[in-house]
PDB file of C-alpha atoms in Angstrom:
ATOM      1  CA  CYS V   1       5.221 -23.209   0.133  1.00 79.00           C
ATOM      2  CA  THR V   2       3.225 -26.423   0.654  1.00 79.00           C
ATOM      3  CA  THR V   3      -0.177 -27.868  -0.209  1.00 79.00           C
ATOM      4  CA  SER V   4      -1.579 -26.396   3.012  1.00 76.00           C
ATOM      5  CA  THR V   5       0.011 -22.994   2.288  1.00 77.00           C
ATOM      6  CA  PRO V   6       0.014 -22.883  -1.529  1.00 83.00           C
ATOM      7  CA  VAL V   7       0.840 -19.176  -1.919  1.00 82.00           C
ATOM      8  CA  VAL V   8       3.767 -17.373  -0.324  1.00 82.00           C
ATOM      9  CA  ASP V   9       4.380 -13.631  -0.753  1.00 81.00           C
ATOM     10  CA  ALA V  10       7.722 -12.268   0.370  1.00 80.00           C
ATOM     11  CA  ALA V  11      10.071  -9.333  -0.002  1.00 77.00           C
ATOM     12  CA  VAL V  12      13.800  -9.401  -0.623  1.00 81.00           C
ATOM     13  CA  GLY V  13      15.021  -6.059   0.601  1.00 75.00           C
ATOM     14  CA  SER V  14      12.805  -3.111  -0.205  1.00 68.00           C
ATOM     15  CA  ASN V  15      12.892  -3.423  -4.000  1.00 74.00           C
ATOM     16  CA  ILE V  16      12.049  -7.039  -4.797  1.00 82.00           C
ATOM     17  CA  ARG V  17       8.731  -8.827  -4.284  1.00 81.00           C
ATOM     18  CA  LEU V  18       8.243 -12.536  -4.729  1.00 85.00           C
ATOM     19  CA  CYS V  19       5.053 -14.535  -5.191  1.00 84.00           C
ATOM     20  CA  VAL V  20       5.535 -18.304  -5.094  1.00 88.00           C
ATOM     21  CA  THR V  21       2.735 -20.783  -5.784  1.00 88.00           C
ATOM     22  CA  HIS V  22       2.822 -24.503  -5.021  1.00 88.00           C
ATOM     23  CA  GLU V  23       2.308 -26.952  -7.864  1.00 88.00           C
ATOM     24  CA  SER V  24      -1.009 -28.015  -6.274  1.00 86.00           C
ATOM     25  CA  PHE V  25      -2.320 -24.515  -7.084  1.00 83.00           C
ATOM     26  CA  SER V  26      -1.803 -24.989 -10.840  1.00 83.00           C
ATOM     27  CA  PRO V  27      -3.046 -27.439 -13.490  1.00 83.00           C
ATOM     28  CA  ALA V  28      -1.297 -30.813 -13.551  1.00 85.00           C
ATOM     29  CA  GLY V  29       2.114 -30.583 -15.194  1.00 84.00           C
ATOM     30  CA  SER V  30       2.386 -26.793 -14.801  1.00 84.00           C
ATOM     31  CA  GLY V  31       4.580 -27.142 -11.750  1.00 83.00           C
ATOM     32  CA  PRO V  32       5.225 -24.452  -9.128  1.00 89.00           C
ATOM     33  CA  MET V  33       5.514 -20.821 -10.222  1.00 89.00           C
ATOM     34  CA  MET V  34       7.520 -17.883  -8.972  1.00 89.00           C
ATOM     35  CA  THR V  35       6.968 -14.277  -9.969  1.00 88.00           C
ATOM     36  CA  ILE V  36       9.658 -11.709  -9.217  1.00 88.00           C
ATOM     37  CA  ARG V  37       8.734  -8.026  -9.301  1.00 81.00           C
ATOM     38  CA  ILE V  38      11.606  -5.566  -9.101  1.00 81.00           C
ATOM     39  CA  ALA V  39      10.819  -1.942  -8.290  1.00 72.00           C
ATOM     40  CA  ARG V  40      12.126   0.395 -10.976  1.00 67.00           C
ATOM     41  CA  HIS V  41      13.136   3.032  -8.424  1.00 60.00           C
ATOM     42  CA  SER V  42      14.974   2.194  -5.195  1.00 62.00           C
ATOM     43  CA  ALA V  43      14.894   5.784  -3.946  1.00 67.00           C
ATOM     44  CA  VAL V  44      12.141   7.838  -5.469  1.00 80.00           C
ATOM     45  CA  SER V  45      11.229  11.498  -5.597  1.00 83.00           C
ATOM     46  CA  LEU V  46       8.581  13.447  -7.433  1.00 87.00           C
ATOM     47  CA  SER V  47      11.248  15.058  -9.618  1.00 86.00           C
ATOM     48  CA  ALA V  48      12.591  11.596 -10.535  1.00 84.00           C
ATOM     49  CA  LEU V  49       9.075  10.493 -11.521  1.00 84.00           C
ATOM     50  CA  ASN V  50       8.776  13.555 -13.736  1.00 85.00           C
ATOM     51  CA  ALA V  51      12.228  12.992 -15.257  1.00 84.00           C
ATOM     52  CA  ALA V  52      11.216   9.402 -16.085  1.00 81.00           C
ATOM     53  CA  GLU V  53       8.078  10.856 -17.745  1.00 83.00           C
ATOM     54  CA  LEU V  54       5.788   8.880 -15.446  1.00 82.00           C
ATOM     55  CA  ALA V  55       3.606  11.926 -14.754  1.00 84.00           C
ATOM     56  CA  PRO V  56       3.456  15.599 -15.781  1.00 89.00           C
ATOM     57  CA  GLN V  57       5.236  18.028 -13.443  1.00 91.00           C
ATOM     58  CA  ILE V  58       2.085  20.104 -12.863  1.00 94.00           C
ATOM     59  CA  LEU V  59       0.161  17.027 -11.671  1.00 93.00           C
ATOM     60  CA  LEU V  60       2.968  15.947  -9.349  1.00 93.00           C
ATOM     61  CA  GLU V  61       3.215  19.471  -7.897  1.00 93.00           C
ATOM     62  CA  TYR V  62      -0.542  19.529  -7.315  1.00 94.00           C
ATOM     63  CA  LEU V  63      -0.449  16.178  -5.477  1.00 94.00           C
ATOM     64  CA  GLU V  64       2.550  17.344  -3.451  1.00 93.00           C
ATOM     65  CA  ILE V  65       0.636  20.445  -2.324  1.00 94.00           C
ATOM     66  CA  LEU V  66      -2.362  18.298  -1.340  1.00 94.00           C
ATOM     67  CA  VAL V  67      -0.154  16.075   0.809  1.00 92.00           C
ATOM     68  CA  ARG V  68       2.230  18.709   2.233  1.00 89.00           C
ATOM     69  CA  ASP V  69      -0.018  21.741   2.780  1.00 87.00           C
ATOM     70  CA  CYS V  70      -3.582  20.430   2.887  1.00 84.00           C
ATOM     71  CA  GLY V  71      -3.093  17.142   4.714  1.00 83.00           C
ATOM     72  CA  ALA V  72      -5.376  15.521   2.139  1.00 89.00           C
ATOM     73  CA  THR V  73      -6.247  11.849   2.165  1.00 91.00           C
ATOM     74  CA  LEU V  74      -5.399  10.238  -1.167  1.00 92.00           C
ATOM     75  CA  LEU V  75      -6.496   6.987  -2.758  1.00 92.00           C
ATOM     76  CA  VAL V  76      -4.226   6.104  -5.685  1.00 93.00           C
ATOM     77  CA  SER V  77      -5.791   3.718  -8.177  1.00 93.00           C
ATOM     78  CA  GLY V  78      -4.366   1.800 -11.098  1.00 90.00           C
ATOM     79  CA  GLU V  79      -3.724  -1.629 -12.510  1.00 89.00           C
ATOM     80  CA  VAL V  80      -0.892  -3.946 -11.431  1.00 84.00           C
ATOM     81  CA  GLY V  81       2.536  -2.475 -12.142  1.00 81.00           C
ATOM     82  CA  THR V  82       1.371   1.086 -12.887  1.00 86.00           C
ATOM     83  CA  GLY V  83       3.430   2.699 -10.112  1.00 85.00           C
ATOM     84  CA  LYS V  84       0.806   3.212  -7.385  1.00 90.00           C
ATOM     85  CA  THR V  85       3.200   2.338  -4.561  1.00 88.00           C
ATOM     86  CA  THR V  86       6.040   4.275  -6.190  1.00 88.00           C
ATOM     87  CA  LEU V  87       3.846   7.399  -6.298  1.00 92.00           C
ATOM     88  CA  ILE V  88       2.842   6.922  -2.644  1.00 92.00           C
ATOM     89  CA  ARG V  89       6.530   6.642  -1.661  1.00 90.00           C
ATOM     90  CA  ALA V  90       7.408   9.838  -3.529  1.00 91.00           C
ATOM     91  CA  LEU V  91       4.438  11.759  -2.122  1.00 93.00           C
ATOM     92  CA  ALA V  92       5.250  10.627   1.420  1.00 92.00           C
ATOM     93  CA  MET V  93       8.540  12.513   1.180  1.00 89.00           C
ATOM     94  CA  ALA V  94       6.516  15.752   0.997  1.00 89.00           C
ATOM     95  CA  ILE V  95       5.098  15.162   4.490  1.00 92.00           C
ATOM     96  CA  ASP V  96       6.629  17.411   7.157  1.00 90.00           C
ATOM     97  CA  SER V  97       9.519  15.569   8.821  1.00 90.00           C
ATOM     98  CA  ALA V  98       8.070  16.307  12.286  1.00 91.00           C
ATOM     99  CA  GLU V  99       4.958  14.224  11.528  1.00 91.00           C
ATOM    100  CA  SER V 100       4.720  10.612  12.623  1.00 91.00           C
ATOM    101  CA  ILE V 101       3.829   8.176   9.831  1.00 93.00           C
ATOM    102  CA  LEU V 102       2.411   4.688  10.266  1.00 91.00           C
ATOM    103  CA  ILE V 103       2.781   2.337   7.289  1.00 92.00           C
ATOM    104  CA  ILE V 104       0.731  -0.852   7.083  1.00 91.00           C
ATOM    105  CA  GLU V 105       1.622  -3.386   4.402  1.00 88.00           C
ATOM    106  CA  ASP V 106       1.504  -7.094   3.700  1.00 83.00           C
ATOM    107  CA  THR V 107       4.922  -7.026   1.998  1.00 79.00           C
ATOM    108  CA  HIS V 108       7.419  -4.359   3.054  1.00 82.00           C
ATOM    109  CA  GLU V 109       7.760  -2.015   0.053  1.00 82.00           C
ATOM    110  CA  ILE V 110       7.253   1.521   1.332  1.00 85.00           C
ATOM    111  CA  VAL V 111      10.613   2.347   2.855  1.00 84.00           C
ATOM    112  CA  LEU V 112      10.954   5.986   3.863  1.00 85.00           C
ATOM    113  CA  GLN V 113      14.310   7.439   4.861  1.00 83.00           C
ATOM    114  CA  ARG V 114      13.007   9.948   7.398  1.00 85.00           C
ATOM    115  CA  PRO V 115      12.398  10.181  11.147  1.00 86.00           C
ATOM    116  CA  PHE V 116       9.206   9.058  12.908  1.00 91.00           C
ATOM    117  CA  VAL V 117       8.187   6.196  10.622  1.00 92.00           C
ATOM    118  CA  ARG V 118       6.719   2.958  11.978  1.00 91.00           C
ATOM    119  CA  THR V 119       5.766  -0.029   9.846  1.00 90.00           C
ATOM    120  CA  LEU V 120       3.374  -2.824  10.767  1.00 89.00           C
ATOM    121  CA  LEU V 121       3.177  -5.919   8.570  1.00 88.00           C
ATOM    122  CA  THR V 122       0.004  -7.909   8.089  1.00 87.00           C
ATOM    123  CA  ARG V 123       0.152 -11.646   7.471  1.00 84.00           C
ATOM    124  CA  GLU V 124      -1.962 -14.666   6.699  1.00 81.00           C
ATOM    125  CA  ALA V 125      -2.597 -17.419   9.223  1.00 81.00           C
ATOM    126  CA  ASN V 126      -0.006 -20.155   9.581  1.00 77.00           C
ATOM    127  CA  THR V 127      -0.680 -23.800   8.676  1.00 75.00           C
ATOM    128  CA  GLU V 128      -2.462 -24.301  12.022  1.00 80.00           C
ATOM    129  CA  GLY V 129      -4.790 -21.389  11.215  1.00 80.00           C
ATOM    130  CA  ALA V 130      -3.279 -19.074  13.831  1.00 83.00           C
ATOM    131  CA  GLY V 131      -1.330 -15.824  13.736  1.00 84.00           C
ATOM    132  CA  ARG V 132      -3.273 -13.904  11.088  1.00 85.00           C
ATOM    133  CA  ILE V 133      -2.922 -10.126  11.332  1.00 88.00           C
ATOM    134  CA  GLU V 134      -5.532  -8.303   9.272  1.00 87.00           C
ATOM    135  CA  PRO V 135      -5.053  -4.732   8.021  1.00 85.00           C
ATOM    136  CA  ALA V 136      -8.008  -3.608  10.156  1.00 84.00           C
ATOM    137  CA  ALA V 137      -6.278  -4.916  13.311  1.00 86.00           C
ATOM    138  CA  ALA V 138      -3.047  -3.139  12.329  1.00 86.00           C
ATOM    139  CA  ILE V 139      -4.968   0.110  11.763  1.00 84.00           C
ATOM    140  CA  ARG V 140      -6.615  -0.183  15.189  1.00 83.00           C
ATOM    141  CA  THR V 141      -3.176  -0.768  16.740  1.00 86.00           C
ATOM    142  CA  GLY V 142      -1.847   2.261  14.870  1.00 81.00           C
ATOM    143  CA  MET V 143      -4.441   4.474  16.522  1.00 81.00           C
ATOM    144  CA  ARG V 144      -2.606   3.824  19.808  1.00 82.00           C
ATOM    145  CA  MET V 145       0.763   4.794  18.305  1.00 84.00           C
ATOM    146  CA  ALA V 146       0.320   8.576  18.213  1.00 80.00           C
ATOM    147  CA  MET V 147       0.582   8.805  14.437  1.00 86.00           C
ATOM    148  CA  ASN V 148      -0.254  11.825  12.288  1.00 89.00           C
ATOM    149  CA  ARG V 149      -0.522  10.023   8.943  1.00 91.00           C
ATOM    150  CA  LEU V 150      -1.517   6.549   7.882  1.00 92.00           C
ATOM    151  CA  ILE V 151      -0.243   4.849   4.738  1.00 93.00           C
ATOM    152  CA  LEU V 152      -2.075   1.627   3.940  1.00 91.00           C
ATOM    153  CA  GLY V 153      -0.089  -0.202   1.280  1.00 87.00           C
ATOM    154  CA  GLU V 154      -3.139  -1.596  -0.475  1.00 87.00           C
ATOM    155  CA  MET V 155      -6.850  -1.586   0.247  1.00 87.00           C
ATOM    156  CA  ARG V 156      -7.858  -5.187  -0.440  1.00 84.00           C
ATOM    157  CA  ASP V 157     -10.924  -5.972   1.617  1.00 84.00           C
ATOM    158  CA  ALA V 158     -13.984  -4.523   3.316  1.00 86.00           C
ATOM    159  CA  LYS V 159     -12.527  -4.460   6.842  1.00 83.00           C
ATOM    160  CA  ALA V 160      -9.393  -2.606   5.703  1.00 84.00           C
ATOM    161  CA  ALA V 161     -11.457  -0.098   3.688  1.00 86.00           C
ATOM    162  CA  GLU V 162     -13.795   0.572   6.589  1.00 86.00           C
ATOM    163  CA  SER V 163     -10.949   0.954   9.101  1.00 85.00           C
ATOM    164  CA  PHE V 164      -8.953   3.225   6.777  1.00 85.00           C
ATOM    165  CA  ILE V 165     -11.921   5.518   6.159  1.00 87.00           C
ATOM    166  CA  ASP V 166     -12.766   5.547   9.875  1.00 85.00           C
ATOM    167  CA  VAL V 167      -9.210   6.651  10.779  1.00 84.00           C
ATOM    168  CA  CYS V 168      -9.113   9.290   8.040  1.00 84.00           C
ATOM    169  CA  SER V 169     -12.504  10.700   8.990  1.00 83.00           C
ATOM    170  CA  SER V 170     -11.384  11.020  12.613  1.00 81.00           C
ATOM    171  CA  GLY V 171      -8.741  13.620  11.817  1.00 80.00           C
ATOM    172  CA  HIS V 172      -5.788  11.606  10.518  1.00 85.00           C
ATOM    173  CA  SER V 173      -4.604  12.066   6.953  1.00 89.00           C
ATOM    174  CA  GLY V 174      -3.959   8.963   4.929  1.00 92.00           C
ATOM    175  CA  MET V 175      -2.815   7.465   1.660  1.00 94.00           C
ATOM    176  CA  SER V 176      -3.596   4.088   0.176  1.00 93.00           C
ATOM    177  CA  THR V 177      -3.706   2.266  -3.130  1.00 92.00           C
ATOM    178  CA  ILE V 178      -6.477   0.266  -4.745  1.00 92.00           C
ATOM    179  CA  HIS V 179      -6.469  -1.895  -7.852  1.00 91.00           C
ATOM    180  CA  ALA V 180      -8.815  -0.322 -10.391  1.00 92.00           C
ATOM    181  CA  ARG V 181      -8.711   0.809 -14.027  1.00 92.00           C
ATOM    182  CA  SER V 182      -9.868   4.362 -13.346  1.00 90.00           C
ATOM    183  CA  ALA V 183     -10.821   6.776 -10.572  1.00 89.00           C
ATOM    184  CA  ARG V 184     -14.482   5.946 -11.193  1.00 92.00           C
ATOM    185  CA  ASP V 185     -13.778   2.199 -10.944  1.00 93.00           C
ATOM    186  CA  SER V 186     -11.880   2.755  -7.687  1.00 91.00           C
ATOM    187  CA  LEU V 187     -14.941   4.454  -6.181  1.00 91.00           C
ATOM    188  CA  VAL V 188     -17.156   1.603  -7.357  1.00 92.00           C
ATOM    189  CA  ARG V 189     -14.760  -0.895  -5.812  1.00 90.00           C
ATOM    190  CA  LEU V 190     -14.631   1.099  -2.579  1.00 88.00           C
ATOM    191  CA  GLU V 191     -18.423   1.224  -2.536  1.00 89.00           C
ATOM    192  CA  LEU V 192     -18.538  -2.571  -2.953  1.00 88.00           C
ATOM    193  CA  PHE V 193     -16.129  -2.971  -0.034  1.00 87.00           C
ATOM    194  CA  LEU V 194     -18.188  -0.720   2.220  1.00 84.00           C
ATOM    195  CA  GLY V 195     -21.475  -2.314   1.193  1.00 82.00           C
ATOM    196  CA  ARG V 196     -20.453  -5.724   2.591  1.00 70.00           C
TER     197      ARG V 196
END
């Protein structure tokens, strides 16, 4: 974490995310900052989400059927810390174990204990401006990996949105998250991404 790379995102294991900012990224005297986010559930299931009263059983069963039996593509929206990634992890366990899943994330959070899972990590450029791996590039690479399902950790930009929709409209099921306050806001945000 330096003046040339003022923000560093990292994971410690599969349950802890760190965001560190250099003091040059804050007002004078504020100093550097570190945020630690600890996942509430290390291993998660739909029944555990219901037991924790995070969602009604009937809704979780409906989403499970969409993922398991219909091969639906889902976009989970919500604000920071609402459990979007936790829900994706639980729903992914409903996918048939014979299917190959490709997970694309910037910080490794979606850990699935099942066969046929591959994870690609995106990253920012280094201090020399080289080595950046964008979500769109990871999605294109995934198309060569004989995957059945795509899980994009978070849809953050226009290229990722376009690539995700392109993959899902070509016969692959997918799941992703997007920061938005409601389903309607997520569609507006998606529309803004695709309009760029």
